[in-house]
Amino acid sequence: MFQLLVGPKARSMQKAKQLACLDACKRLHQLGALDDHLSPSAEEPQLENLSKASICSSGAGLGTTKRKELHGTTKVLSMSGSWASDRSVTKLQAKEAATLDIDLYLHDKMVKASVSPCGPLELDAQQMEQAKLFQALLFNGLFGKLFTGSKASKTPREFILKKDDTFLWDNANMYLLLPVDPTPDSRKSVCINWNVIDVAATTVGLMRSIYSEDQQNLIDKLKPEINGGDLIHLANKSCKVDDLRNTVALALHTGKMYTALDVADLCANSTFDGASDKKEAKFQTFAEYFEKKYSIFLRHPSQPLLVLKPTHNPHNLLSSKIRDEGNRVENKNRANSLVHMPPELLIPLDLPADVLRVFYLFPSLMYRIESLMLASQLRSDIAYTGSDISSFLILEALTTLRCCEDFSMERLELLGDSVLKYAVSSDLFLRFPNKHEGQLSSRRQEIICNATLHRFGIERKIQSYIRDAAFDPRRWCAPGQLSIWPCPCECPVNSEVVTEDIHRIDDKSIIIGKACDKGHRCICSKTISDCVEALIGAYYVGGGLRAAFFVLKWLQNEIEIEEDLIVKAMLSASAWNYLPKVDVVELLEAKLGYVFSVKGLLIEALTHPSQQESGATYCYQRLEFLGDAVLDILLTQHLFFSHKDTDEGELTDLRSASVNNENFAQVAVRHNLHHFLQHSSGLLQDQITEYVNSLEGSFMDRTSFLSSGSSRGPKDLLLVRQGRGKNKVDAKAHAASLLLRDLEEKGLVIPKNASRTEQSEKKYGSPKHRKNLFDAMVTQNIAPPRQKDLTMPSTASCSVFDKPLVVKVKLSKGGPRISLYESCKKFQWPMPTFEYVKVQPSVCPSSGGSSQKVAPQGFAFASTITLHIPNGDVISLTGDGRPDKKSSQDSAALLMLMLYELQRRGRFQVQEV
């Protein structure tokens, strides 16, 4: 306690403030915060009774990656119904009112598909049947099969589009994709292209007649029109060669679709082009091949064969990453996949070529639309009406990295974590004014722990909405399409909905995300917790704190910042005895340029716990608990919106580099805020004095120089370095260490003393040895051409760096990158950027350095780090591949090699922590 000696005027002010405090206590009493003796009310709720949902579940491994859980998948309700089997007029209506623009990545370009409502449509029973035949023929002919059974399986061959084809249509997945005429007013109303639909329906009718019950020669059932010579005789008509080029045709014996390219110099009596194949060596001619394998006797064996281009499997067109990796192999093999076929086995389909091309877009396009409709379905379930939260934003919150999309929940999860922390911290701070920081922190951890978040998600069935595997277009099926890549359900459940707890702990044999035909799949327990945080983040982005709090309430976490609780907190702080510190308050307010309406809050923020030994009933720890959450959400929000192309890992690194006790301490000393700290500890004062003195010779001088600008002249170079590792974390660490070495080579560090350098050389080898090591690494300089001949500034121009910057480095994972970020911030340099590539395992050194070690996953990660030093240079570093966990030790050793070499050059003073 302090006693302030004041004059008559000050005493009158003191009396007035005492009366104000008494009045505040009365108001607190009226609000229930104080009892009749002006002591804290005993009616404060207990932390243990905070919320039933806040108590972490006792389930083993809940919210961890080790726990693998079996869950089902939610269906799109708006894409279900029995209307396709109705025998009356069917009225169809667009479900979504908004227009969607969806990017699809072809093998050589990106196209934008626009989806817009078309208004109501009516189809009678006959039109419905024709439309279903069109869809079934095209999707099964392109991506599936039109026949079941084979000689190998000893089951009769059967055309699937027979009259009874109800087994192809599932009421849980029901919609139609129909061609329309491109009319100018198509946005208002559409006109279905029935000509194209009728062609498909007629073809189905022809195939049905061919594959009737009697087993005579297929060719004998056909009666093509023959109008003279010099014509190509097809299965159902004859035409000129020029009329066949670039037309779509259906092979009646296989049900596969082809595009006719040209006429070959071969005929059915020619040597079979599969004769060199051991399996087909018994067939000498094309005619013999079709006779023995399909029991087909050709009528026109002497007419030329047609050169056909077969259709190909659909691709995942939703991501540029998958396009670049997946399409390359098939495009290479497609040129060698042309086939020769007798024309009389082909039924021409008078379909426009663009119709066929569009069908290749449908698997990816419809999968994206289905995913967005699921997101919209979840949005309707949450039912927030304050603002319109984008379906794309919600879909991002439901998408994991395993989906290999150009977006994922990672960034929203980071933001949602900060929002959740802030919401819970504010609620606890206000509702429990008499609980100390330790109690509040313990309760907060219970509420925001992954196990609790997992329970929130399970109770709201969020797990059934999560997308946790890359889209496999081969397994995607349109309504009316028979799957050729079935995955029969072998899960220990009897229905599509999983209602019981089925999980395994640390079972590495489980394939995450792969669903059976009933939609069951295994999900990491932590993924559900992450999705809850990402969903909170999505609503915060779309609707602010109000929307985020609404989601928390929907998750059955009753958190709400009530105004009366805020008033109670302010009135309670107003009651603190801050009279002896009037000068402190006024001086600090003048320094900050801000006047506090509640002076007690400022006094509480300045009061060290040691003051409680002198009789103080408050200290800054509760406000520290709240301020930690406020800082976290403000900085995370800033990084989220200002670094839109930065992934979650780098955002976390940037935040860690900005929000840490060392930075806060330096800021406090820089602005002389430590003089305002109210404490009664001699030991603390000695520690503060020692710390301030340690900064005077390093950071303070450097800050003064940096704030006044550089005197080096107009140079502006960029530093780039590439590092490698078994994962992104190790690759970043390696790249950061290499980049620090380049900083040293540019003369940006000096050693603290010679003995330190000698220790470094003794431990890691001489500078010459280290130079040979780094010469073997790939270095890429991406500086502009005009900067190639620029030289580094002289030693005299760097005199401002005579005193090295103290760099504290943690050797744990992530430590090197954090040290680099902090160094860049202190130098006021732009943050480094990272790029990643996969490298062959042969370039991955083992821990020993000389021998090679093959990465268990078949490849390693390489990281390129780039640093741009204003008025300085461009550093680009490339590191080695890292195959396993032990290689992280090598990265740490390499980091120290870099830092000590930087220290030798005089820029950094390294301290291991």
Tab-separated table of C-alpha atoms in Angstrom, residues 337-533:
chain	number	residue	atom	x	y	z
A	337	SER	CA	-5.447	-45.897	-77.984
A	338	LEU	CA	-7.104	-45.593	-81.421
A	339	VAL	CA	-9.042	-48.666	-82.509
A	340	HIS	CA	-10.254	-50.164	-85.802
A	341	MET	CA	-13.812	-51.435	-86.126
A	342	PRO	CA	-16.192	-52.649	-88.879
A	343	PRO	CA	-18.745	-49.888	-89.587
A	344	GLU	CA	-21.681	-52.314	-89.527
A	345	LEU	CA	-21.175	-52.732	-85.754
A	346	LEU	CA	-21.715	-49.022	-85.108
A	347	ILE	CA	-24.922	-47.094	-84.507
A	348	PRO	CA	-24.367	-43.386	-85.296
A	349	LEU	CA	-25.736	-40.937	-82.770
A	350	ASP	CA	-26.748	-37.652	-84.314
A	351	LEU	CA	-25.492	-35.722	-81.313
A	352	PRO	CA	-23.641	-32.405	-81.546
A	353	ALA	CA	-19.970	-32.792	-80.624
A	354	ASP	CA	-20.280	-30.180	-77.890
A	355	VAL	CA	-22.926	-32.301	-76.122
A	356	LEU	CA	-20.410	-35.103	-75.697
A	357	ARG	CA	-17.706	-32.713	-74.478
A	358	VAL	CA	-20.048	-31.184	-71.937
A	359	PHE	CA	-20.774	-34.597	-70.460
A	360	TYR	CA	-17.131	-34.882	-69.393
A	361	LEU	CA	-17.662	-31.807	-67.216
A	362	PHE	CA	-20.717	-33.192	-65.431
A	363	PRO	CA	-19.046	-35.469	-62.840
A	364	SER	CA	-16.930	-32.642	-61.412
A	365	LEU	CA	-19.600	-29.998	-61.933
A	366	MET	CA	-22.368	-31.980	-60.260
A	367	TYR	CA	-20.101	-33.034	-57.405
A	368	ARG	CA	-19.367	-29.388	-56.724
A	369	ILE	CA	-23.057	-28.480	-56.928
A	370	GLU	CA	-23.972	-31.357	-54.611
A	371	SER	CA	-21.309	-30.211	-52.127
A	372	LEU	CA	-22.607	-26.642	-52.220
A	373	MET	CA	-26.158	-27.865	-51.722
A	374	LEU	CA	-24.989	-29.837	-48.683
A	375	ALA	CA	-23.372	-26.663	-47.335
A	376	SER	CA	-26.628	-24.806	-47.986
A	377	GLN	CA	-28.486	-27.598	-46.212
A	378	LEU	CA	-26.279	-27.187	-43.144
A	379	ARG	CA	-26.772	-23.416	-43.326
A	380	SER	CA	-30.558	-23.961	-43.220
A	381	ASP	CA	-30.109	-26.228	-40.214
A	382	ILE	CA	-28.121	-23.566	-38.354
A	383	ALA	CA	-30.788	-21.012	-39.376
A	384	TYR	CA	-28.866	-17.809	-38.755
A	385	THR	CA	-30.865	-14.880	-40.168
A	386	GLY	CA	-28.608	-11.944	-39.359
A	387	SER	CA	-26.756	-12.065	-42.708
A	388	ASP	CA	-26.409	-14.355	-45.701
A	389	ILE	CA	-23.451	-16.663	-45.094
A	390	SER	CA	-22.015	-17.889	-48.394
A	391	SER	CA	-22.390	-21.584	-49.234
A	392	PHE	CA	-18.835	-21.496	-50.612
A	393	LEU	CA	-17.603	-20.260	-47.217
A	394	ILE	CA	-19.394	-23.047	-45.378
A	395	LEU	CA	-18.108	-25.595	-47.913
A	396	GLU	CA	-14.570	-24.386	-47.242
A	397	ALA	CA	-15.132	-25.028	-43.539
A	398	LEU	CA	-16.234	-28.611	-44.335
A	399	THR	CA	-13.311	-29.471	-46.636
A	400	THR	CA	-10.116	-31.086	-45.354
A	401	LEU	CA	-6.680	-31.108	-46.935
A	402	ARG	CA	-7.233	-34.711	-48.028
A	403	CYS	CA	-9.681	-33.431	-50.646
A	404	CYS	CA	-6.720	-31.924	-52.555
A	405	GLU	CA	-8.810	-28.858	-53.410
A	406	ASP	CA	-7.509	-25.339	-53.928
A	407	PHE	CA	-9.103	-24.514	-50.559
A	408	SER	CA	-9.536	-26.226	-47.196
A	409	MET	CA	-10.726	-25.591	-43.669
A	410	GLU	CA	-7.223	-24.888	-42.309
A	411	ARG	CA	-7.321	-21.085	-42.450
A	412	LEU	CA	-10.898	-20.856	-41.151
A	413	GLU	CA	-9.985	-23.287	-38.378
A	414	LEU	CA	-7.185	-20.984	-37.228
A	415	LEU	CA	-9.532	-18.002	-37.221
A	416	GLY	CA	-12.335	-19.940	-35.554
A	417	ASP	CA	-9.974	-21.070	-32.822
A	418	SER	CA	-9.217	-17.434	-31.981
A	419	VAL	CA	-12.906	-16.471	-32.096
A	420	LEU	CA	-13.816	-19.350	-29.804
A	421	LYS	CA	-11.040	-18.459	-27.384
A	422	TYR	CA	-12.182	-14.830	-27.293
A	423	ALA	CA	-15.853	-15.725	-26.834
A	424	VAL	CA	-15.191	-18.157	-23.992
A	425	SER	CA	-12.675	-15.846	-22.312
A	426	SER	CA	-15.075	-12.899	-22.387
A	427	ASP	CA	-17.929	-15.006	-21.045
A	428	LEU	CA	-15.855	-16.426	-18.182
A	429	PHE	CA	-14.316	-13.060	-17.336
A	430	LEU	CA	-17.693	-11.396	-17.015
A	431	ARG	CA	-19.639	-14.199	-15.348
A	432	PHE	CA	-17.044	-15.044	-12.723
A	433	PRO	CA	-15.541	-11.763	-11.456
A	434	ASN	CA	-14.133	-13.398	-8.317
A	435	LYS	CA	-12.314	-16.287	-9.968
A	436	HIS	CA	-8.597	-15.838	-10.474
A	437	GLU	CA	-6.739	-16.246	-13.730
A	438	GLY	CA	-5.723	-19.840	-13.043
A	439	GLN	CA	-9.303	-20.950	-12.479
A	440	LEU	CA	-10.516	-19.124	-15.571
A	441	SER	CA	-7.745	-20.571	-17.730
A	442	SER	CA	-8.485	-24.093	-16.531
A	443	ARG	CA	-12.187	-23.744	-17.304
A	444	ARG	CA	-11.489	-22.155	-20.686
A	445	GLN	CA	-9.265	-25.050	-21.642
A	446	GLU	CA	-12.025	-27.496	-20.788
A	447	ILE	CA	-14.504	-25.625	-22.972
A	448	ILE	CA	-12.273	-25.204	-26.028
A	449	CYS	CA	-10.459	-28.541	-25.857
A	450	ASN	CA	-10.807	-30.849	-28.866
A	451	ALA	CA	-12.789	-33.405	-26.889
A	452	THR	CA	-15.476	-30.830	-26.077
A	453	LEU	CA	-15.519	-29.525	-29.656
A	454	HIS	CA	-15.856	-33.112	-30.838
A	455	ARG	CA	-18.962	-33.507	-28.689
A	456	PHE	CA	-20.414	-30.284	-30.072
A	457	GLY	CA	-19.921	-31.543	-33.616
A	458	ILE	CA	-21.284	-35.041	-33.003
A	459	GLU	CA	-24.440	-33.741	-31.325
A	460	ARG	CA	-25.146	-31.562	-34.369
A	461	LYS	CA	-24.122	-34.325	-36.838
A	462	ILE	CA	-21.467	-32.138	-38.431
A	463	GLN	CA	-19.388	-35.253	-39.076
A	464	SER	CA	-21.841	-36.327	-41.790
A	465	TYR	CA	-21.210	-33.118	-43.774
A	466	ILE	CA	-17.403	-33.251	-43.728
A	467	ARG	CA	-15.618	-33.812	-47.058
A	468	ASP	CA	-12.509	-35.803	-46.186
A	469	ALA	CA	-11.314	-37.426	-49.430
A	470	ALA	CA	-10.426	-36.269	-52.916
A	471	PHE	CA	-13.239	-36.494	-55.444
A	472	ASP	CA	-12.976	-39.745	-57.404
A	473	PRO	CA	-14.927	-39.224	-60.640
A	474	ARG	CA	-14.800	-42.957	-61.422
A	475	ARG	CA	-17.030	-43.713	-58.436
A	476	TRP	CA	-19.387	-40.828	-59.079
A	477	CYS	CA	-22.677	-41.925	-60.652
A	478	ALA	CA	-25.472	-39.869	-62.124
A	479	PRO	CA	-29.065	-40.991	-61.559
A	480	GLY	CA	-29.691	-43.853	-63.977
A	481	GLN	CA	-25.994	-44.838	-64.145
A	482	LEU	CA	-24.693	-48.251	-63.082
A	483	SER	CA	-21.486	-48.100	-61.054
A	484	ILE	CA	-18.498	-49.967	-62.483
A	485	TRP	CA	-16.343	-49.217	-59.426
A	486	PRO	CA	-18.488	-50.575	-56.599
A	487	CYS	CA	-17.301	-50.582	-53.009
A	488	PRO	CA	-19.635	-52.958	-51.165
A	489	CYS	CA	-20.350	-52.079	-47.577
A	490	GLU	CA	-18.549	-54.302	-45.073
A	491	CYS	CA	-19.050	-51.956	-42.127
A	492	PRO	CA	-20.410	-53.303	-38.829
A	493	VAL	CA	-23.688	-51.375	-39.153
A	494	ASN	CA	-27.064	-52.291	-40.591
A	495	SER	CA	-28.133	-48.899	-41.948
A	496	GLU	CA	-26.657	-45.897	-43.711
A	497	VAL	CA	-26.841	-43.834	-40.505
A	498	VAL	CA	-24.217	-44.715	-37.895
A	499	THR	CA	-25.797	-44.285	-34.474
A	500	GLU	CA	-23.325	-46.162	-32.289
A	501	ASP	CA	-19.762	-45.363	-31.270
A	502	ILE	CA	-17.514	-47.399	-33.570
A	503	HIS	CA	-13.857	-46.422	-33.426
A	504	ARG	CA	-10.304	-47.689	-33.303
A	505	ILE	CA	-7.278	-46.204	-31.620
A	506	ASP	CA	-3.966	-45.837	-33.446
A	507	ASP	CA	-4.868	-48.320	-36.214
A	508	LYS	CA	-2.674	-47.430	-39.184
A	509	SER	CA	-4.392	-49.915	-41.497
A	510	ILE	CA	-7.532	-47.788	-41.755
A	511	ILE	CA	-7.912	-45.698	-44.902
A	512	ILE	CA	-9.209	-42.291	-43.894
A	513	GLY	CA	-12.029	-40.759	-45.916
A	514	LYS	CA	-12.733	-43.640	-48.328
A	515	ALA	CA	-16.474	-44.281	-48.318
A	516	CYS	CA	-18.341	-47.476	-49.100
A	517	ASP	CA	-21.398	-47.506	-51.340
A	518	LYS	CA	-23.601	-46.701	-48.339
A	519	GLY	CA	-21.555	-43.626	-47.477
A	520	HIS	CA	-19.762	-44.993	-44.406
A	521	ARG	CA	-16.201	-43.736	-43.945
A	522	CYS	CA	-13.608	-43.419	-41.211
A	523	ILE	CA	-12.744	-39.922	-39.984
A	524	CYS	CA	-10.070	-38.808	-37.547
A	525	SER	CA	-11.704	-37.655	-34.350
A	526	LYS	CA	-9.695	-34.411	-34.469
A	527	THR	CA	-11.096	-33.600	-37.916
A	528	ILE	CA	-14.547	-33.177	-36.371
A	529	SER	CA	-13.134	-30.795	-33.756
A	530	ASP	CA	-11.289	-28.843	-36.448
A	531	CYS	CA	-14.448	-28.581	-38.527
A	532	VAL	CA	-16.348	-27.083	-35.588
A	533	GLU	CA	-13.697	-24.375	-35.262
